[in-house]
C-alpha cells in the first residue's frame, strides 16, 4: 500500500491548561479529498494549524510523505492554506496575486506567466488577469485564492471553511468547482467545515470531530448511514435516537426494547442480546402508519406539521414523552394531520444500532 502523504500521530495540544486536541491520529492518502467535520470549538482549526506548522503540538508527530516535519516552520513544509477571508493582496492584480508565491521562489518570469495562465484556466477566470480583488465577486476572489495556493504545487492544500462567507447558491456551485479542481490537479485536500452538506458532497472521506477527538472516520455514505457513536448519529443529518436493551440479534438485524417501545435496526459489531444499545434512524427514513406494524410498538401523536418547500416535516410526541421529527417529500397530505395517532416504523436496514450505554 502506498505511503500516506500526511500522517498525524497522537497529536495533543492545550491552551491555558485546557485540552483542545486529545491524541488525534489521522492519515491522508495522495490525491484524497478529506474533510474534517465538526461543531465550533471541536478542534478542527487547531488540527489544520498543526498540519500547516502555524501551531506547535505539545505531543505527537506530523509526517509529510513519511518525513517528520513536526518542528519545521510553515515555509519549510509543502503545504498551502486557503482561508475563509481569501487573504488576497488588495493592491495587486489577479495575475500578481497568483504569481506572488512563484516570485518568492524566484521562478523565471516566462515560467511564471505560463503557470498563471494555467491556473486562470483551471479556475475559469481567463481574461481576469488585470482586475483588482475589489472588482471581483466573492466566488471569484475565492477562486483566485485557490489558484494562488495551487500554483506552488503543494503536497497538501488546507482549506479552512473557505465557502463560509458565500451565499447558499454560490456555495453549492463552488462545492462542485472545488471538487473538479481537486480532481484535475491531483493534490490532496484537507477541508475544514461544520457544514454537513459540504462534507457529504465533496469528500472521499470524512473525519468527524468532537471534543478534540475523531469520533468516526470513513466514506460519506458510511458516516451518514452507519454512525459509530451517539454523537455521530445525532450530528449527521436529523435523527431519532432510542436508548434500550437488545432483545434479539440474528440474521443481520436486532430487536431493541426502549422506554417508548420495541424497534428494529441493522445489527452492528458489538451489539449483543441482553446488553444496552442505541438505535439511530434518520427522520427521512421514518414512516408514520395509522396501524401498528410488526416488530415496532412505538405509539405517538402528531403535534405539528409544516410545509418547507422541498419536504414536509411532522413533529411526533411518543407515549412516554419523547419527541421525534419525521420528513417526507411532497405536499402536506404526505403526512398525517396534527392530532392523529400514529405508529412510527422504518425498514430495519435503514436504521443502525450502536453498542454500549450512553455516557452521562
Coordinates of C-alpha atoms in Angstrom, one line a residue:
X1 CA 0.0 0.0 0.0
X2 CA 1.3 3.5 -0.9
X3 CA 2.6 5.7 1.9
X4 CA 0.2 8.3 3.1
X5 CA 1.0 11.9 2.1
X6 CA 0.1 13.1 5.6
X7 CA 0.1 11.4 9.0
X8 CA -0.9 12.8 12.4
X9 CA 0.3 10.6 15.2
X10 CA -1.2 11.1 18.7
X11 CA -1.3 14.9 18.5
X12 CA -2.1 16.7 21.7
X13 CA -2.5 20.4 22.3
X14 CA -3.7 22.5 25.2
X15 CA -4.2 26.3 25.5
X16 CA -4.1 27.7 29.1
X17 CA -4.2 24.2 30.5
X18 CA -7.4 23.5 28.5
X19 CA -7.1 20.4 26.2
X20 CA -8.0 21.2 22.6
X21 CA -6.6 18.1 20.9
X22 CA -6.7 14.8 22.8
X23 CA -4.4 12.4 21.0
X24 CA -5.5 13.0 17.4
X25 CA -4.3 10.5 14.8
X26 CA -5.1 10.7 11.0
X27 CA -3.7 9.7 7.7
X28 CA -4.4 11.3 4.3
X29 CA -3.7 9.4 1.0
X30 CA -2.2 11.1 -2.1
X31 CA -4.9 12.7 -4.2
X32 CA -7.5 12.3 -1.5
X33 CA -10.2 14.9 -0.6
X34 CA -10.6 14.5 3.2
X35 CA -12.9 16.7 5.2
X36 CA -12.6 17.4 9.0
X37 CA -16.2 18.0 10.0
X38 CA -17.5 19.0 13.4
X39 CA -19.1 21.7 15.5
X40 CA -17.5 25.0 16.5
X41 CA -14.8 24.5 19.2
X42 CA -14.2 20.8 18.5
X43 CA -10.6 21.3 17.4
X44 CA -10.8 21.4 13.6
X45 CA -8.9 24.6 13.0
X46 CA -6.3 23.8 15.6
X47 CA -5.7 20.5 13.7
X48 CA -5.3 22.4 10.5
X49 CA -2.9 24.8 12.1
X50 CA -0.8 21.9 13.4
X51 CA -0.6 20.5 9.9
X52 CA 0.4 23.8 8.4
X53 CA 3.0 24.4 11.1
X54 CA 1.3 27.5 12.5
X55 CA 0.7 25.8 15.9
X56 CA 3.2 23.6 17.6
X57 CA 1.7 20.5 19.2
X58 CA 2.5 19.6 22.9
X59 CA 2.9 16.0 22.0
X60 CA 2.8 13.8 18.9
X61 CA 4.2 14.0 15.3
X62 CA 3.3 15.3 11.9
X63 CA 4.7 13.4 8.9
X64 CA 4.6 14.6 5.3
X65 CA 5.4 12.0 2.7
X66 CA 7.0 9.9 5.5
X67 CA 9.2 12.8 6.8
X68 CA 8.8 14.1 10.3
X69 CA 8.1 17.9 9.9
X70 CA 6.7 18.5 13.4
X71 CA 9.4 21.0 14.3
X72 CA 9.6 22.7 10.8
X73 CA 8.2 26.2 10.2
X74 CA 5.3 26.7 7.7
X75 CA 7.6 27.8 4.9
X76 CA 9.6 24.6 5.1
X77 CA 6.5 22.4 4.5
X78 CA 5.0 21.6 1.2
X79 CA 1.6 22.8 2.4
X80 CA -0.5 25.8 1.4
X81 CA -3.7 27.1 3.1
X82 CA -6.8 28.8 1.8
X83 CA -8.7 30.8 4.4
X84 CA -12.3 32.0 4.6
X85 CA -11.3 35.6 4.1
X86 CA -9.3 34.8 1.0
X87 CA -6.3 36.9 2.2
X88 CA -5.7 38.4 -1.3
X89 CA -3.4 41.5 -1.6
X90 CA -5.8 44.3 -2.4
X91 CA -3.2 46.4 -4.2
X92 CA -2.2 43.6 -6.6
X93 CA -4.0 42.4 -9.8
X94 CA -5.3 38.9 -10.1
X95 CA -2.2 37.9 -12.1
X96 CA 0.2 39.3 -9.4
X97 CA -1.7 37.7 -6.6
X98 CA -1.4 34.3 -8.2
X99 CA 2.2 34.8 -9.0
X100 CA 3.2 36.1 -5.6
X101 CA 4.5 32.8 -4.2
X102 CA 6.2 32.0 -7.5
X103 CA 8.0 35.3 -7.2
X104 CA 9.2 34.5 -3.7
X105 CA 10.6 31.2 -5.1
X106 CA 12.4 33.2 -7.8
X107 CA 10.8 31.2 -10.6
X108 CA 11.7 32.8 -14.0
X109 CA 9.2 35.3 -15.4
X110 CA 8.3 33.4 -18.5
X111 CA 7.6 30.3 -16.4
X112 CA 5.5 32.4 -14.0
X113 CA 3.3 33.6 -16.9
X114 CA 2.7 30.1 -18.1
X115 CA 1.8 28.9 -14.7
X116 CA -0.5 31.8 -14.1
X117 CA -2.2 31.2 -17.4
X118 CA -2.8 27.5 -16.5
X119 CA -4.1 28.5 -13.1
X120 CA -6.6 31.0 -14.6
X121 CA -7.8 28.3 -16.9
X122 CA -8.1 25.9 -14.0
X123 CA -10.4 28.2 -12.0
X124 CA -12.3 29.5 -15.1
X125 CA -11.0 33.1 -14.8
X126 CA -9.3 33.6 -18.2
X127 CA -9.3 37.3 -19.0
X128 CA -9.3 38.5 -15.4
X129 CA -5.5 38.9 -15.2
X130 CA -5.7 42.8 -14.8
X131 CA -8.6 43.0 -12.4
X132 CA -8.1 44.0 -8.8
X133 CA -9.7 42.0 -6.0
X134 CA -12.2 44.8 -5.3
X135 CA -13.5 44.2 -8.9
X136 CA -14.3 40.5 -8.2
X137 CA -17.3 38.8 -6.7
X138 CA -16.8 36.6 -3.5
X139 CA -16.7 33.5 -5.5
X140 CA -14.2 34.9 -8.0
X141 CA -11.9 36.0 -5.1
X142 CA -12.1 32.6 -3.7
X143 CA -11.0 31.1 -7.0
X144 CA -8.0 33.4 -7.1
X145 CA -7.0 32.4 -3.6
X146 CA -7.2 28.7 -4.6
X147 CA -5.3 29.4 -7.9
X148 CA -2.5 31.2 -5.9
X149 CA -2.3 28.2 -3.5
X150 CA -2.3 25.5 -6.1
X151 CA 0.3 27.3 -8.3
X152 CA 3.0 26.3 -5.9
X153 CA 2.1 22.6 -6.3
X154 CA 2.0 21.8 -2.6
X155 CA 1.6 18.2 -1.5
X156 CA -1.4 19.2 0.6
X157 CA -3.9 22.1 0.3
X158 CA -5.6 23.0 3.5
X159 CA -8.9 24.8 3.3
X160 CA -10.3 26.4 6.4
X161 CA -14.1 26.9 5.9
X162 CA -13.4 28.7 2.6
X163 CA -17.0 28.9 1.5
X164 CA -18.5 30.2 4.7
X165 CA -18.8 33.8 3.5
X166 CA -20.7 32.9 0.3
X167 CA -24.4 32.7 -0.2
X168 CA -26.1 29.3 -0.4
X169 CA -26.4 29.1 -4.2
X170 CA -22.8 30.2 -4.8
X171 CA -21.6 27.9 -2.0
X172 CA -23.2 24.9 -3.8
X173 CA -21.6 26.0 -7.1
X174 CA -18.2 26.3 -5.5
X175 CA -18.5 22.9 -3.9
X176 CA -18.7 21.4 -7.4
X177 CA -15.9 23.6 -8.6
X178 CA -13.6 22.7 -5.7
X179 CA -14.1 19.0 -6.3
X180 CA -13.4 19.5 -10.0
X181 CA -10.2 21.5 -9.3
X182 CA -9.0 18.9 -6.8
X183 CA -9.6 16.1 -9.3
X184 CA -7.7 17.9 -12.1
X185 CA -4.6 18.9 -10.1
X186 CA -4.5 15.6 -8.1
X187 CA -3.4 17.4 -4.9
X188 CA -4.6 16.1 -1.5
X189 CA -7.2 18.5 0.0
X190 CA -7.8 18.7 3.7
X191 CA -11.0 20.7 4.1
X192 CA -12.4 22.1 7.4
X193 CA -16.1 22.7 7.8
X194 CA -19.1 22.5 10.2
X195 CA -21.4 22.1 7.2
X196 CA -22.6 18.5 6.6
X197 CA -23.7 19.2 3.1
X198 CA -20.3 20.4 2.0
X199 CA -18.6 17.4 3.6
X200 CA -21.1 14.8 2.1
X201 CA -20.9 16.4 -1.4
X202 CA -17.2 16.8 -1.8
X203 CA -15.3 14.3 0.3
X204 CA -13.7 11.0 -0.4
X205 CA -13.6 10.5 3.4
X206 CA -15.0 12.4 6.4
X207 CA -13.2 12.7 9.8
X208 CA -15.9 13.6 12.2
X209 CA -14.5 15.5 15.2
X210 CA -15.9 16.2 18.7
X211 CA -14.2 17.4 21.8
X212 CA -10.7 17.2 20.4
X213 CA -11.1 13.7 19.1
X214 CA -12.2 11.9 16.0
X215 CA -15.5 10.2 16.6
X216 CA -15.6 8.4 13.3
X217 CA -13.5 8.4 10.0
X218 CA -15.0 6.9 6.8
X219 CA -16.6 7.4 3.5
X220 CA -19.5 9.9 3.5
X221 CA -22.1 7.2 3.0
X222 CA -20.6 5.2 5.8
X223 CA -20.6 8.1 8.3
X224 CA -24.1 9.1 7.4
X225 CA -25.8 5.7 7.1
X226 CA -23.8 3.8 9.8
X227 CA -22.8 6.3 12.6
X228 CA -20.5 4.6 15.0
X229 CA -21.2 6.7 18.1
X230 CA -24.2 8.6 19.5
X231 CA -22.6 11.9 18.7
X232 CA -22.2 10.8 15.0
X233 CA -25.8 9.7 14.9
X234 CA -27.1 13.0 16.2
X235 CA -24.7 15.2 14.3
X236 CA -25.1 13.7 10.8
X237 CA -28.5 14.7 9.5
X238 CA -31.6 14.8 11.6
X239 CA -32.1 11.6 13.6
X240 CA -34.2 9.9 16.3
X241 CA -32.1 8.1 18.9
X242 CA -33.6 5.4 21.1
X243 CA -31.7 4.0 24.1
X244 CA -32.6 0.5 25.2
X245 CA -31.6 -3.2 25.7
X246 CA -31.1 -5.7 22.9
X247 CA -33.7 -8.5 23.0
X248 CA -32.6 -10.4 19.9
X249 CA -29.8 -10.3 17.4
X250 CA -29.6 -12.5 14.3
X251 CA -29.5 -12.5 10.5
X252 CA -28.1 -9.0 10.4
X253 CA -30.9 -7.5 12.4
X254 CA -31.6 -6.7 16.1
X255 CA -34.7 -6.0 18.2
X256 CA -34.3 -3.5 20.9
X257 CA -36.6 -2.7 23.8
X258 CA -36.7 1.0 24.6
X259 CA -38.8 3.1 27.0
X260 CA -41.0 4.1 24.1
X261 CA -41.5 0.5 22.7
X262 CA -39.7 -2.1 20.7
X263 CA -37.8 -1.2 17.4
X264 CA -35.7 -3.0 14.8
X265 CA -32.4 -2.0 13.3
X266 CA -29.4 -3.3 11.4
X267 CA -27.1 -5.3 13.6
X268 CA -23.7 -3.7 14.1
X269 CA -20.5 -5.2 15.7
X270 CA -20.6 -5.3 19.5
X271 CA -24.4 -5.3 19.7
X272 CA -25.4 -8.4 21.7
X273 CA -28.6 -9.7 23.3
X274 CA -29.0 -8.6 26.9
X275 CA -26.7 -5.6 26.6
X276 CA -27.5 -1.9 26.2
X277 CA -27.5 -0.3 22.8
X278 CA -29.0 2.7 21.0
X279 CA -30.9 2.7 17.7
X280 CA -30.5 5.6 15.3
X281 CA -32.8 6.4 12.4
X282 CA -32.8 9.4 10.1
X283 CA -36.0 11.4 10.1
X284 CA -36.5 10.9 6.3
X285 CA -36.4 7.1 6.8
X286 CA -39.3 7.1 9.3
X287 CA -42.9 6.2 8.1
X288 CA -46.0 7.2 10.1
X289 CA -48.6 4.5 10.0
X290 CA -52.1 4.7 11.4
X291 CA -52.0 1.0 12.4
X292 CA -49.2 -0.9 14.3
X293 CA -46.5 -2.6 12.2
X294 CA -44.9 -6.0 13.1
X295 CA -41.7 -5.5 15.1
X296 CA -42.5 -2.0 16.2
X297 CA -44.5 -1.0 19.3
X298 CA -44.0 2.8 19.2
X299 CA -47.1 4.9 19.5
X300 CA -47.5 8.7 19.4
X301 CA -49.5 11.7 18.2
X302 CA -48.7 14.2 15.5
X303 CA -48.4 17.6 17.3
X304 CA -47.3 19.8 14.3
X305 CA -47.0 19.6 10.6
X306 CA -45.1 22.1 8.4
X307 CA -44.5 22.6 4.7
X308 CA -40.9 23.7 3.9
X309 CA -40.9 23.5 0.1
X310 CA -38.8 20.5 -0.7
X311 CA -40.1 18.5 2.2
X312 CA -42.9 18.2 4.7
X313 CA -42.0 17.9 8.4
X314 CA -44.1 16.5 11.2
X315 CA -43.3 16.6 15.0
X316 CA -44.5 13.5 16.8
X317 CA -44.7 13.1 20.6
X318 CA -44.5 9.4 21.7
X319 CA -46.4 7.9 24.5
X320 CA -43.6 8.3 27.1
X321 CA -42.9 11.9 26.1
X322 CA -40.1 11.6 23.6
X323 CA -40.4 13.9 20.6
X324 CA -39.2 13.0 17.1
X325 CA -39.2 14.7 13.7
X326 CA -40.4 12.9 10.5
X327 CA -39.7 14.2 7.0
X328 CA -41.4 13.3 3.7
X329 CA -41.3 14.6 0.2
X330 CA -44.4 16.2 -1.3
X331 CA -47.3 18.2 -0.1
X332 CA -48.8 18.5 3.4
X333 CA -51.0 15.5 2.6
X334 CA -47.9 13.3 2.6
X335 CA -48.0 13.2 6.4
X336 CA -51.0 12.8 8.9
X337 CA -52.7 15.8 10.3
X338 CA -51.9 17.1 13.8
X339 CA -53.8 15.2 16.4
X340 CA -53.6 11.9 14.5
X341 CA -52.5 8.8 16.5
X342 CA -49.6 7.2 14.6
X343 CA -47.3 4.2 14.9
X344 CA -43.8 5.1 13.6
X345 CA -41.7 2.4 11.8
X346 CA -39.0 2.1 9.3
X347 CA -37.2 -0.5 7.2
X348 CA -34.8 -2.3 9.7
X349 CA -31.8 -2.0 7.4
X350 CA -32.3 1.8 7.2
X351 CA -31.6 2.2 11.0
X352 CA -28.3 1.4 12.8
X353 CA -27.5 0.0 16.2
X354 CA -24.8 1.4 18.4
X355 CA -23.4 -0.7 21.2
X356 CA -23.0 0.3 24.8
X357 CA -24.7 2.7 27.3
X358 CA -24.9 6.4 26.8
X359 CA -22.3 8.5 28.6
X360 CA -23.8 10.7 31.4

